[in-house]
Short mmCIF file of C-alpha atoms and ligand atoms in Angstrom, two decimals:
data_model
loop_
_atom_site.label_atom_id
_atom_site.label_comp_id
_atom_site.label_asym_id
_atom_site.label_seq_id
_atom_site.Cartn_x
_atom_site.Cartn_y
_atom_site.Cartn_z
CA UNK A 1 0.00 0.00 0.00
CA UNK A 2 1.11 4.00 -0.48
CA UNK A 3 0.97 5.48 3.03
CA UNK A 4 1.57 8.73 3.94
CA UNK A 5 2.84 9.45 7.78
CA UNK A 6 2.44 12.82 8.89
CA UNK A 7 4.40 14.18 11.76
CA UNK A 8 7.88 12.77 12.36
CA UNK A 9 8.31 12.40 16.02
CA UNK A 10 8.79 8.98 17.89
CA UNK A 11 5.45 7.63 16.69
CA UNK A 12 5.76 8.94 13.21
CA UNK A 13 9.43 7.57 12.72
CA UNK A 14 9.11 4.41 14.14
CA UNK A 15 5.80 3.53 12.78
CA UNK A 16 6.96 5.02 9.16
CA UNK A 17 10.30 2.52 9.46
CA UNK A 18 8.01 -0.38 10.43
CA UNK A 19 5.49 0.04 8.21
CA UNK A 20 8.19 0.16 5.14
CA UNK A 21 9.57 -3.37 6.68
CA UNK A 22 6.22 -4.85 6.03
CA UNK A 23 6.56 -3.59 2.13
CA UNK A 24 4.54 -0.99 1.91
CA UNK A 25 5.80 2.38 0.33
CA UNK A 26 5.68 5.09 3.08
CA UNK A 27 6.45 8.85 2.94
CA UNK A 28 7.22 10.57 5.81
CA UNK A 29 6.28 13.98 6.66
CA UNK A 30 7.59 17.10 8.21
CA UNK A 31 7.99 20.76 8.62
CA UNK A 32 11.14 21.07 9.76
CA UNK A 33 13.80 20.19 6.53
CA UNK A 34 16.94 19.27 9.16
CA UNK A 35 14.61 16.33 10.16
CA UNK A 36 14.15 15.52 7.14
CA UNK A 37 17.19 15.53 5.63
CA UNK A 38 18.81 13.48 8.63
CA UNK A 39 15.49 10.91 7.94
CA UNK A 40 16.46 11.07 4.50
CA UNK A 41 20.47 10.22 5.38
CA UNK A 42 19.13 6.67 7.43
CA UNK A 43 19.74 8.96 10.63
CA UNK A 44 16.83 9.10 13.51
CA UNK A 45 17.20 12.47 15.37
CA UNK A 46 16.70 10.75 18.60
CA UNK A 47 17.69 7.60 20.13
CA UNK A 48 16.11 4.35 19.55
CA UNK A 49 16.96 1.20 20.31
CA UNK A 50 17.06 -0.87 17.01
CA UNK A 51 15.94 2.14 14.70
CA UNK A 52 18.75 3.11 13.06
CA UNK A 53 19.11 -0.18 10.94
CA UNK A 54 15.79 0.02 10.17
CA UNK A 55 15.48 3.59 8.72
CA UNK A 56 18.92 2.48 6.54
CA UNK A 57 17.04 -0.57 5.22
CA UNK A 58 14.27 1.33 4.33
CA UNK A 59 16.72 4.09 2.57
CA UNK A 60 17.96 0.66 0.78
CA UNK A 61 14.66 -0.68 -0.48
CA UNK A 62 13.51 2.58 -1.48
CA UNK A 63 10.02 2.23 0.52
CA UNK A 64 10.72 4.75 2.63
CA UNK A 65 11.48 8.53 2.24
CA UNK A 66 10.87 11.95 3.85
CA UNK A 67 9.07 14.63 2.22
CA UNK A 68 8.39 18.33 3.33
CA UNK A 69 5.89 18.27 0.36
CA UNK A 70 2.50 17.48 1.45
CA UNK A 71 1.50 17.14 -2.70
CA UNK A 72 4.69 14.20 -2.49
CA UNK A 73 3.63 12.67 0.34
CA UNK A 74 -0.12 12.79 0.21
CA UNK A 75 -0.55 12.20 -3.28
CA UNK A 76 -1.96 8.87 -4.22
CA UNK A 77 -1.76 7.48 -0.90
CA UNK A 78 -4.45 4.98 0.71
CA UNK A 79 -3.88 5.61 4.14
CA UNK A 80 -2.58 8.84 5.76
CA UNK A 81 -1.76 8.29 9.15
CA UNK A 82 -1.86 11.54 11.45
CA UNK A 83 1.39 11.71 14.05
CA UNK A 84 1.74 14.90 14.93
CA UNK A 85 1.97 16.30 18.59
CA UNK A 86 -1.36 17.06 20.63
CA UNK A 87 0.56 18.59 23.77
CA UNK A 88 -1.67 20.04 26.68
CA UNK A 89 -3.29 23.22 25.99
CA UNK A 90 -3.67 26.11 28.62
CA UNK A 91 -6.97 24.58 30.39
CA UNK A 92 -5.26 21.00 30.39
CA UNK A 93 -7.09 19.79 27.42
CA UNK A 94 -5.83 18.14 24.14
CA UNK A 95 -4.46 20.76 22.08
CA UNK A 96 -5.31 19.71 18.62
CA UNK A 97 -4.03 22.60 16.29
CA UNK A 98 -1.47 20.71 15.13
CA UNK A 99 -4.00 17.93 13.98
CA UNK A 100 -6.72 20.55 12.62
CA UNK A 101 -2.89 22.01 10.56
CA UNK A 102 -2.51 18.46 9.17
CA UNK A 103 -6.10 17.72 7.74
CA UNK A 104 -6.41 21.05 6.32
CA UNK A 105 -2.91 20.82 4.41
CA UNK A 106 -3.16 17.52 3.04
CA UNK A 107 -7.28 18.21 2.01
CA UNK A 108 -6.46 19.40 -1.56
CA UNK A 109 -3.91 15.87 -2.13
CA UNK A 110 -6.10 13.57 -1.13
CA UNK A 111 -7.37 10.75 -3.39
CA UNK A 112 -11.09 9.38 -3.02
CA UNK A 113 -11.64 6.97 -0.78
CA UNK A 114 -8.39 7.57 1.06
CA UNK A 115 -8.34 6.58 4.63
CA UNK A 116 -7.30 9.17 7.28
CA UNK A 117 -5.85 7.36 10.43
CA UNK A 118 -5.51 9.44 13.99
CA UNK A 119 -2.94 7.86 15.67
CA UNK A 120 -2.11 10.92 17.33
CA UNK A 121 -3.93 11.26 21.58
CA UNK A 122 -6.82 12.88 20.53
CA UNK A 123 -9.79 13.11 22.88
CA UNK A 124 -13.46 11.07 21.53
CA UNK A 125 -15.40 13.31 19.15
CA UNK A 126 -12.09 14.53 17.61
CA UNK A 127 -12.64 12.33 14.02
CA UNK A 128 -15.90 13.90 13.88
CA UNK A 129 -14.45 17.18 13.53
CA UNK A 130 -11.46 16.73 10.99
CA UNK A 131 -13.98 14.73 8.99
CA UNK A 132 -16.48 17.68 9.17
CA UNK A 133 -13.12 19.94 7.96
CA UNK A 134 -11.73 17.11 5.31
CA UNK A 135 -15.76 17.46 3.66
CA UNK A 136 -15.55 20.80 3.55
CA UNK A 137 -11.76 21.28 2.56
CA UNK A 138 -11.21 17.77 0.12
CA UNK A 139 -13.09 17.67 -2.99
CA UNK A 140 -13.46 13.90 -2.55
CA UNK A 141 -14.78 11.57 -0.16
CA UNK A 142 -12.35 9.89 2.28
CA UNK A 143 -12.86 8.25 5.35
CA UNK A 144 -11.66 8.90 9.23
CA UNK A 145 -10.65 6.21 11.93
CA UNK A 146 -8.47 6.29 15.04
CA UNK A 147 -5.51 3.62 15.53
CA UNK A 148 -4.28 4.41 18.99
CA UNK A 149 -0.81 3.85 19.36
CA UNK A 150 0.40 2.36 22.72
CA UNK A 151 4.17 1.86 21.87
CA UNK A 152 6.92 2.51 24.74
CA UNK A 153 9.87 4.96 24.19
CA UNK A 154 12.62 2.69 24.57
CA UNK A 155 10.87 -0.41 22.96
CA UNK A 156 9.10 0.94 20.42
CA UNK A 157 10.07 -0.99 17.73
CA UNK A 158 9.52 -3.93 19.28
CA UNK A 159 6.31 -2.43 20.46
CA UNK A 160 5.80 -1.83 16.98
CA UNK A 161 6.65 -5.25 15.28
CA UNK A 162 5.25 -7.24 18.11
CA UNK A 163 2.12 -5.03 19.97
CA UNK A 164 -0.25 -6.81 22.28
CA UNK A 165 -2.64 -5.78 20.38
CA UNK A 166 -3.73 -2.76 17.49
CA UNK A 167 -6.72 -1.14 17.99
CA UNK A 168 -8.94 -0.27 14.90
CA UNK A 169 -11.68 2.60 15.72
CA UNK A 170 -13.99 2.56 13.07
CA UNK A 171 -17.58 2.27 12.03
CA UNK A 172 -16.87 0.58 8.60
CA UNK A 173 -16.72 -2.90 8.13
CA UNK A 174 -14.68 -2.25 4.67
CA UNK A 175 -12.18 0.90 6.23
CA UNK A 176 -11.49 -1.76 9.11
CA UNK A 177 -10.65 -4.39 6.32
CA UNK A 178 -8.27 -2.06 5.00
CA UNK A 179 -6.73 -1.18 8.02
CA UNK A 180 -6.22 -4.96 8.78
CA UNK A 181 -4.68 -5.23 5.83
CA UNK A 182 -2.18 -2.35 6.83
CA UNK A 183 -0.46 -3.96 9.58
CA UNK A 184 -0.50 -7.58 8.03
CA UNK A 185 2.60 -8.89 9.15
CA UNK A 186 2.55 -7.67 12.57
CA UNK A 187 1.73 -9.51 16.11
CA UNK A 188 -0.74 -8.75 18.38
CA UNK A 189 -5.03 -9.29 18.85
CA UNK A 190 -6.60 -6.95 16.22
CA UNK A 191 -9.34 -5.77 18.35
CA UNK A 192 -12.13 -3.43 16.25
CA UNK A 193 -14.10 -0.57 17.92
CA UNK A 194 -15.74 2.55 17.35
CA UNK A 195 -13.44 5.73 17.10
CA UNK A 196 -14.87 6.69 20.14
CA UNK A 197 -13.93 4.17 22.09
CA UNK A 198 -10.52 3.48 20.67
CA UNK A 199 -9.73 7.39 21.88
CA UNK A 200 -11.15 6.30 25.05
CA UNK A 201 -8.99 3.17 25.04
CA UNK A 202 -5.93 4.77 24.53
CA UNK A 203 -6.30 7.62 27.87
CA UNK A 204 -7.67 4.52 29.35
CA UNK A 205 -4.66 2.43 29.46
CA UNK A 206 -2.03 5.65 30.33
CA UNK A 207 -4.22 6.79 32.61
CA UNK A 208 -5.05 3.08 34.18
CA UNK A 209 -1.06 2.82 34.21
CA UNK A 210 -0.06 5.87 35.58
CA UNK A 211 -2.48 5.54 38.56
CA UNK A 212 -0.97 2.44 39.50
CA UNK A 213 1.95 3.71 39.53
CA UNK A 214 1.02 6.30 41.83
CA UNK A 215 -0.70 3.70 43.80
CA UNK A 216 2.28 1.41 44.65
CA UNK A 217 4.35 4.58 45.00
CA UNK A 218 1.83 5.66 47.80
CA UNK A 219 1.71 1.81 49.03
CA UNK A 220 5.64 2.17 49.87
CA UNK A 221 5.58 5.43 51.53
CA UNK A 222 3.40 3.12 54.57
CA UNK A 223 5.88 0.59 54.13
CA UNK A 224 8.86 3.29 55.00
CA UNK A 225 6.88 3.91 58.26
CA UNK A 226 6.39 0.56 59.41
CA UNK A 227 9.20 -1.94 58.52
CA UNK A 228 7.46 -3.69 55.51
CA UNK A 229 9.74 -3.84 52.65
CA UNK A 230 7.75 -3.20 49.20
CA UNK A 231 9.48 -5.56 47.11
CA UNK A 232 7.92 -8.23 49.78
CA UNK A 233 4.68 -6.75 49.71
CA UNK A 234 4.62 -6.80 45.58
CA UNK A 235 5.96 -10.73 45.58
CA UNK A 236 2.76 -11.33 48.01
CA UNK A 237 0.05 -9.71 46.00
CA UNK A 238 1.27 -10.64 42.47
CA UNK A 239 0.44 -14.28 42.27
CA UNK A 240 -3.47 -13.43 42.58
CA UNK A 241 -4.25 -12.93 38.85
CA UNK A 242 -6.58 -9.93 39.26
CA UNK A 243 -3.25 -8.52 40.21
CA UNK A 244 -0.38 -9.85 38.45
CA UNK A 245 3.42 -8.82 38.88
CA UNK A 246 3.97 -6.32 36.25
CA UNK A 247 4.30 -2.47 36.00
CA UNK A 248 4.40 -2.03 39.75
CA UNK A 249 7.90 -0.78 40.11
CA UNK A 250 7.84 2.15 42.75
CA UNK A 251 10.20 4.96 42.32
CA UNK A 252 10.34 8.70 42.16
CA UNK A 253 7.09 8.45 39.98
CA UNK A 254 5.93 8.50 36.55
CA UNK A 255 7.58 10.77 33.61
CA UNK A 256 7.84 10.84 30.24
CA UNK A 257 6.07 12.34 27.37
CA UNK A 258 2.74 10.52 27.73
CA UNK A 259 1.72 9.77 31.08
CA UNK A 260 1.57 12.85 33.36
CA UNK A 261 0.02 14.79 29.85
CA UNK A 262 -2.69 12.29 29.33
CA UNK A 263 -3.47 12.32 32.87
CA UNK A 264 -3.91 15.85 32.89
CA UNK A 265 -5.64 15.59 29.64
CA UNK A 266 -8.43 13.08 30.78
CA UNK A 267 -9.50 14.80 33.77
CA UNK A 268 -9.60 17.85 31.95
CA UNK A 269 -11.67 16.28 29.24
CA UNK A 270 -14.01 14.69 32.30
CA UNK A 271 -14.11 18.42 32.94
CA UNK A 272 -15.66 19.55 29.96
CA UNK A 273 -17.94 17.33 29.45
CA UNK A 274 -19.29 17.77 33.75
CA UNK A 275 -17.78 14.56 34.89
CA UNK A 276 -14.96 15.25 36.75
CA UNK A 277 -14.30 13.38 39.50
CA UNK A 278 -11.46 14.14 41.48
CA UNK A 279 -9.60 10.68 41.13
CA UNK A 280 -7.92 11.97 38.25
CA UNK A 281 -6.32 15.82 39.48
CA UNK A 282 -5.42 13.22 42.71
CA UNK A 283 -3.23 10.99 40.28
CA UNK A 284 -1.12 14.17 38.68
CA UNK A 285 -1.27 15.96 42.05
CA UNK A 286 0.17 13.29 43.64
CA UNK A 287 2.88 12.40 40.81
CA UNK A 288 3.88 16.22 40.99
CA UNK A 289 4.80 16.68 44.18
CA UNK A 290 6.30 13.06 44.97
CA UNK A 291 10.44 13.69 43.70
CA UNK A 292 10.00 16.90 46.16
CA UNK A 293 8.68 14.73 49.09
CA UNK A 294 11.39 12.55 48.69
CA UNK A 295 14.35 14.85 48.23
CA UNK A 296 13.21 16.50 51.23
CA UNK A 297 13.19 12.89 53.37
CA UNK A 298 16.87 12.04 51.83
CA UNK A 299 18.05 15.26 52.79
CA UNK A 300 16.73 14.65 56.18
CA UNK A 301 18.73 11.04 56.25
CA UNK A 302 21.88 12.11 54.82
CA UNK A 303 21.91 14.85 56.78
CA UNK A 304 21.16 17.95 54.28
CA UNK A 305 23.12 18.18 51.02
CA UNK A 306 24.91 21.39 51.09
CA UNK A 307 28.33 21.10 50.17
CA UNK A 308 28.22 17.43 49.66
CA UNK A 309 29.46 16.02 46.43
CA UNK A 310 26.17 14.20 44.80
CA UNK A 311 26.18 12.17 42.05
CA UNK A 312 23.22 11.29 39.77
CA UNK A 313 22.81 8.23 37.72
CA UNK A 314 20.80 8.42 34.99
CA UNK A 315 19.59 12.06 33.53
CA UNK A 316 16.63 10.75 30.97
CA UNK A 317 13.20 9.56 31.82
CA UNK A 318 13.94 6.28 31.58
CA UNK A 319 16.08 3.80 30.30
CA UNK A 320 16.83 3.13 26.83
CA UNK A 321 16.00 6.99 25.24
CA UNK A 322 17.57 10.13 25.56
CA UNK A 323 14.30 11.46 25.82
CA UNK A 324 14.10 13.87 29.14
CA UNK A 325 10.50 15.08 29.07
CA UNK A 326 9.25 14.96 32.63
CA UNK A 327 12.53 12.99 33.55
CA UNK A 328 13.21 12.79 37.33
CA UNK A 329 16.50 14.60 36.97
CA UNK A 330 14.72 18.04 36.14
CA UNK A 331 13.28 18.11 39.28
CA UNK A 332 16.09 16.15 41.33
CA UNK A 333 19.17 18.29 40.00
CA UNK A 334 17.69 21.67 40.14
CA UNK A 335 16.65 20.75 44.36
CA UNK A 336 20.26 19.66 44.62
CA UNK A 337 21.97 22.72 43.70
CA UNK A 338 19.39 24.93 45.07
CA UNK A 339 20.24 23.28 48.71
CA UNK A 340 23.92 23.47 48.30
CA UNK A 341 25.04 20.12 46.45
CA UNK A 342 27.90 19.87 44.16
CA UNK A 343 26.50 18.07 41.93
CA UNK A 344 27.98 15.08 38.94
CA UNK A 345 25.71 13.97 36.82
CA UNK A 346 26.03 10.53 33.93
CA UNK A 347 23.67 9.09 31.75
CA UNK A 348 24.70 6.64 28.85
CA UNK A 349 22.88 8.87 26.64
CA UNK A 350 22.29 12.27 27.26
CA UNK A 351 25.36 14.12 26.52
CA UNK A 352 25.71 17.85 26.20
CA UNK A 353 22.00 18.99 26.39
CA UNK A 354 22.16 18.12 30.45
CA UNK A 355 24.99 21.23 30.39
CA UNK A 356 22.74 23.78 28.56
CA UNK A 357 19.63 22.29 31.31
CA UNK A 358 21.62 22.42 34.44
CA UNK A 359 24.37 24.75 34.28
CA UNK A 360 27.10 24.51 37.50
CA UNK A 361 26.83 20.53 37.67
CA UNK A 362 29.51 18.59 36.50
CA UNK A 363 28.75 16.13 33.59
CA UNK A 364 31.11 13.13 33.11
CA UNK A 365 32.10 10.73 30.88
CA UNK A 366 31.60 7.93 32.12
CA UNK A 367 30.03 6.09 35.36
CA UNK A 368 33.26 5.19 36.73
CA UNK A 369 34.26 8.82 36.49
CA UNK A 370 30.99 9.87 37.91
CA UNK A 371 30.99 8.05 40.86
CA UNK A 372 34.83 9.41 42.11
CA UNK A 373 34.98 10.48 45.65
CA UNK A 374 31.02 10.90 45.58
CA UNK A 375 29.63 11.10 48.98
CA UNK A 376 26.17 10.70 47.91
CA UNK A 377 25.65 8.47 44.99
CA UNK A 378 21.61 8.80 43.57
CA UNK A 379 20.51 6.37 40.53
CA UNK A 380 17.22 7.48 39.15
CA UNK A 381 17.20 5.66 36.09
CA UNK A 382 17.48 1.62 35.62
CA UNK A 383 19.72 1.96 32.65
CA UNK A 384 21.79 -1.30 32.23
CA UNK A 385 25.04 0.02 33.26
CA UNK A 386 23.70 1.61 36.36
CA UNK A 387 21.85 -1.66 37.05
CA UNK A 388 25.05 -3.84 36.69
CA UNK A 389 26.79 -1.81 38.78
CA UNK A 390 28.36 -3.91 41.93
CA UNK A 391 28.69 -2.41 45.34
CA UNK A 392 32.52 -3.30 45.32
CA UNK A 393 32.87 -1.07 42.32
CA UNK A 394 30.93 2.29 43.96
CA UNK A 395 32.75 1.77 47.20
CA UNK A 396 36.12 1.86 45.08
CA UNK A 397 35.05 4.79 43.42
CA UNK A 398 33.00 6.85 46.10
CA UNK A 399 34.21 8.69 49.30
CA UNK A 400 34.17 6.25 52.57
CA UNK A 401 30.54 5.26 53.81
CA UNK A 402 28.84 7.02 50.98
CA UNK A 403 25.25 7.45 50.73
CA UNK A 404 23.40 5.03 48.09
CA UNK A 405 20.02 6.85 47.47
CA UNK A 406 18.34 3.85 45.20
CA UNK A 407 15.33 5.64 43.60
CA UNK A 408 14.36 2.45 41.55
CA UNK A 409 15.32 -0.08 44.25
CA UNK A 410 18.10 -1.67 41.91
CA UNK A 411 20.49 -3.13 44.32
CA UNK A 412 20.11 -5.15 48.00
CA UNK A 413 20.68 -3.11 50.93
CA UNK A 414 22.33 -5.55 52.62
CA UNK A 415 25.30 -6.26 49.74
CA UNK A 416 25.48 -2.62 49.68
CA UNK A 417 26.34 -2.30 53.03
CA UNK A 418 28.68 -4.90 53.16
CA UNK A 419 30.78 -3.12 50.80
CA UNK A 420 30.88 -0.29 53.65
CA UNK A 421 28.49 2.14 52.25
CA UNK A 422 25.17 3.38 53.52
CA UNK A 423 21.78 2.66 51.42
CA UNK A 424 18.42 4.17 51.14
CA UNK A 425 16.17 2.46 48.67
CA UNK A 426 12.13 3.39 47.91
CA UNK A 427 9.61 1.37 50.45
CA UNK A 428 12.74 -0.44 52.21
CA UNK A 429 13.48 -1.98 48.97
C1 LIG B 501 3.86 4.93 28.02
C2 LIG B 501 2.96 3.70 27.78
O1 LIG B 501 3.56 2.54 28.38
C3 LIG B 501 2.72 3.50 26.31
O2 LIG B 501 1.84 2.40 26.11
C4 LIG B 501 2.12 4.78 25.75
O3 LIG B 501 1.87 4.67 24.38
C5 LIG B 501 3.04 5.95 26.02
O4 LIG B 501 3.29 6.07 27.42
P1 LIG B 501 6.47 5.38 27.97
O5 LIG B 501 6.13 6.73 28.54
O6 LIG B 501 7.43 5.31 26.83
O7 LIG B 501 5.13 4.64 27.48
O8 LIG B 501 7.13 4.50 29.13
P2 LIG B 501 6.73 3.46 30.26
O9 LIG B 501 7.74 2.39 30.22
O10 LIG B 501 5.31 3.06 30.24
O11 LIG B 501 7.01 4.33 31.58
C6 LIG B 501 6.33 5.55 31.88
C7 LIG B 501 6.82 6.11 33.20
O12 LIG B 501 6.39 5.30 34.28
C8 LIG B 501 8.35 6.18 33.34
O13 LIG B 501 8.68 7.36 34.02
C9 LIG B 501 8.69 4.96 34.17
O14 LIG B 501 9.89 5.09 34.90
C10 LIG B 501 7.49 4.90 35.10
N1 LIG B 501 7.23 3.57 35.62
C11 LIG B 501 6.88 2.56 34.78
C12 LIG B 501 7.32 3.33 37.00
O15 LIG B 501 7.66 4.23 37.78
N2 LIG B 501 7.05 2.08 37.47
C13 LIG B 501 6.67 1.06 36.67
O16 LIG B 501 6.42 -0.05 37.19
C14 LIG B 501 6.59 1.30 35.28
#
């Protein structure tokens, strides 16, 4: 099939790339002409774990190319899939200009019966209104349907290849077939709904996540006050099936580019509509204040951080990316140096930006380097390296009975103090 991917950000790159594996011929979108030209090179402009080979293969076979043309890419195409941003406006709702852009410049290049996929967050209701604009704008008659997309930063082409399951909102038995047809080729239960409830689906699930996040997060602040050690508490609930042992890792709290926005998003949606509820603002309210909470109770333990030499592990939101919206470290670094820390900071992937972010911190090369003479030593990301790192190795490198401040509950207290250090890990570990 000819597909057309508008917007080129993590969704639009990776699902572009993937797409092109499976043989269909896929343009690529963009304003911005240094994206483009690095897409056009084989180059992603961010960090991805197995994209790069990808985008070069599709370079190779000639399926895949990026455009800044909307005629090129729009032109002939029987699917045009919308991935542009739909960040949080003022008022906390979807801000969909970026969307409403899209379907107005592609209206004059689109062929009849073309199918118009949202896999951008957009709230329910929203494919009523760019098909309301794409009739009035397009001379032809195309159709609209919303394909969530539910892939992780870090995994998302895996995610991609191999989903759990792709999500087809549409009323049309023969747009659906069409859109089965589409992602031939990859795993995962094809599961068809109406566009209303596939919008629903996808604030469902981030939302769904995010609050249990925040739940076990608030779970291990009781087990701090009374001896109970989370990781304990998690193995005990986990076999019961309603429960399961996944996604319960507690930490500093959620980040990232999706959660705390669609959070905000939903409730503010429940808003408009006269439904909210309160459970929602709790979630995000919560979430926000949680990496100050705890900075102020490590403080307390180490006894304050002025002057101390801190060193932070892990600068992006998670693992895996160098993406650093909503990452722990914004919060976490700024606190530091505002309360008198000298502060070293390492990630395997974020490089120079960190220096332009946080200016007076240190940023070194490597974790070795990072960890030198460190008298408080704070991992906030479960990166590999960080992971593998043995408590022989940050006692070699870190001042005498240095602090371990375990934000992801990585390593055992007990091995950690063996090695002659001093450890504080999230809900006793
Ligand atoms: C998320 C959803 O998983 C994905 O389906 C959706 O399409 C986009 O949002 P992503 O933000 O890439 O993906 O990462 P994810 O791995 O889900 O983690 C989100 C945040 O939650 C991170 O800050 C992570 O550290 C945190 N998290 C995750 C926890 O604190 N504990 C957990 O057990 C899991």
């Amino acid at each position: 099939m000819k597909v057309a991917v508008i917007g080129t950000g993590f969704v639009g790159v990776v699902t572009s790339a993937v797409w092109a594996e499976l043989g269909h011929k896929v343009t690529g979108l963009d304003r911005h002409q240094e994206k483009i030209d690095q897409l056009n090179r084989g180059e992603a402009w961010f960090f991805e774990p197995g994209l790069a080979p990808l985008l070069k293969q599709g370079k190779q076979s000639k399926r895949l190319r990026f455009t800044t043309s909307y005629a090129e890419a729009v032109k002939g195409a029987e699917v045009v899939a919308v991935c542009v941003g739909t960040p949080s406006a003022k008022n906390g709702t979807a801000d969909l200009t970026q969307v409403f852009q899209a379907a107005e410049a592609m209206a004059p290049y689109l062929e009849a019966g073309a199918i118009v996929v949202l896999k951008s967050t957009v709230p329910p209701g929203t494919q009523l209104k760019v098909q309301a604009l794409l009739d009035k704008l397009a001379d032809k008659k195309v159709a609209v349907a919303v394909v969530p997309e539910f892939l992780r930063e870090g995994m998302a082409v895996e995610d991609t290849r191999r989903p759990d399951r792709i999500v087809i909102g549409t009323g049309d038995e023969k747009i659906a077939k069409r859109l089965i047809r589409l992602h031939q080729g990859l795993g995962g239960e094809r599961i068809m709904v109406s566009p209303e409830s596939a919008s629903m689906a996808k604030y469902t699930a981030n939302a769904y996540l995010a609050q249990r996040i925040t739940f076990i997060n608030q779970i291990a602040n009781l087990c701090e006050r009374n001896g109970a050690k989370i990781s304990e508490v998690i193995r005990a609930i986990s076999p019961d099936k309603r429960i399961g042992a996944h996604y319960w890792y507690p930490g500093l709290g959620y980040g990232g580019s999706c959660f705390p926005k669609d959070v905000k998003e939903l409730a503010a949606y429940a808003r408009s509509i006269g439904e909210g509820d309160g459970l929602l603002p709790k979630i995000d309210e919560l979430n926000e204040e949680r990496v100050k909470l705890k900075l102020k109770q490590f403080e307390k333990q180490v006894g304050g951080y002025k002057g101390k030499r801190v060193t932070v592990l892990g600068l992006a939101f998670k693992p895996d990316t160098n993406d650093m919206r909503e990452a722990p470290s914004l919060k976490v670094i700024p606190y530091l140096t505002d309360t008198g820390a000298r502060v070293t900071a390492y990630d395997p992937k974020v490089k120079d930006e960190a220096l332009a972010l946080f200016p007076g911190i240190t940023l070194a090369n490597n974790i070795t380097g990072a960890l030198a003479q460190a008298e408080i030593v704070m991992a906030l990301i479960e990166w590999t390296e960080i992971r593998e790192l043995t408590p022989s190795a940050i006692s070699q490198a870190a001042a005498e009975g240095a602090w371990v401040i375990d934000t992801r509950n990585l390593f055992i207290q007990r091995e950690i103090e063996a090695a002659g250090l001093r450890y504080i890990g999230i809900g006793n570990g």
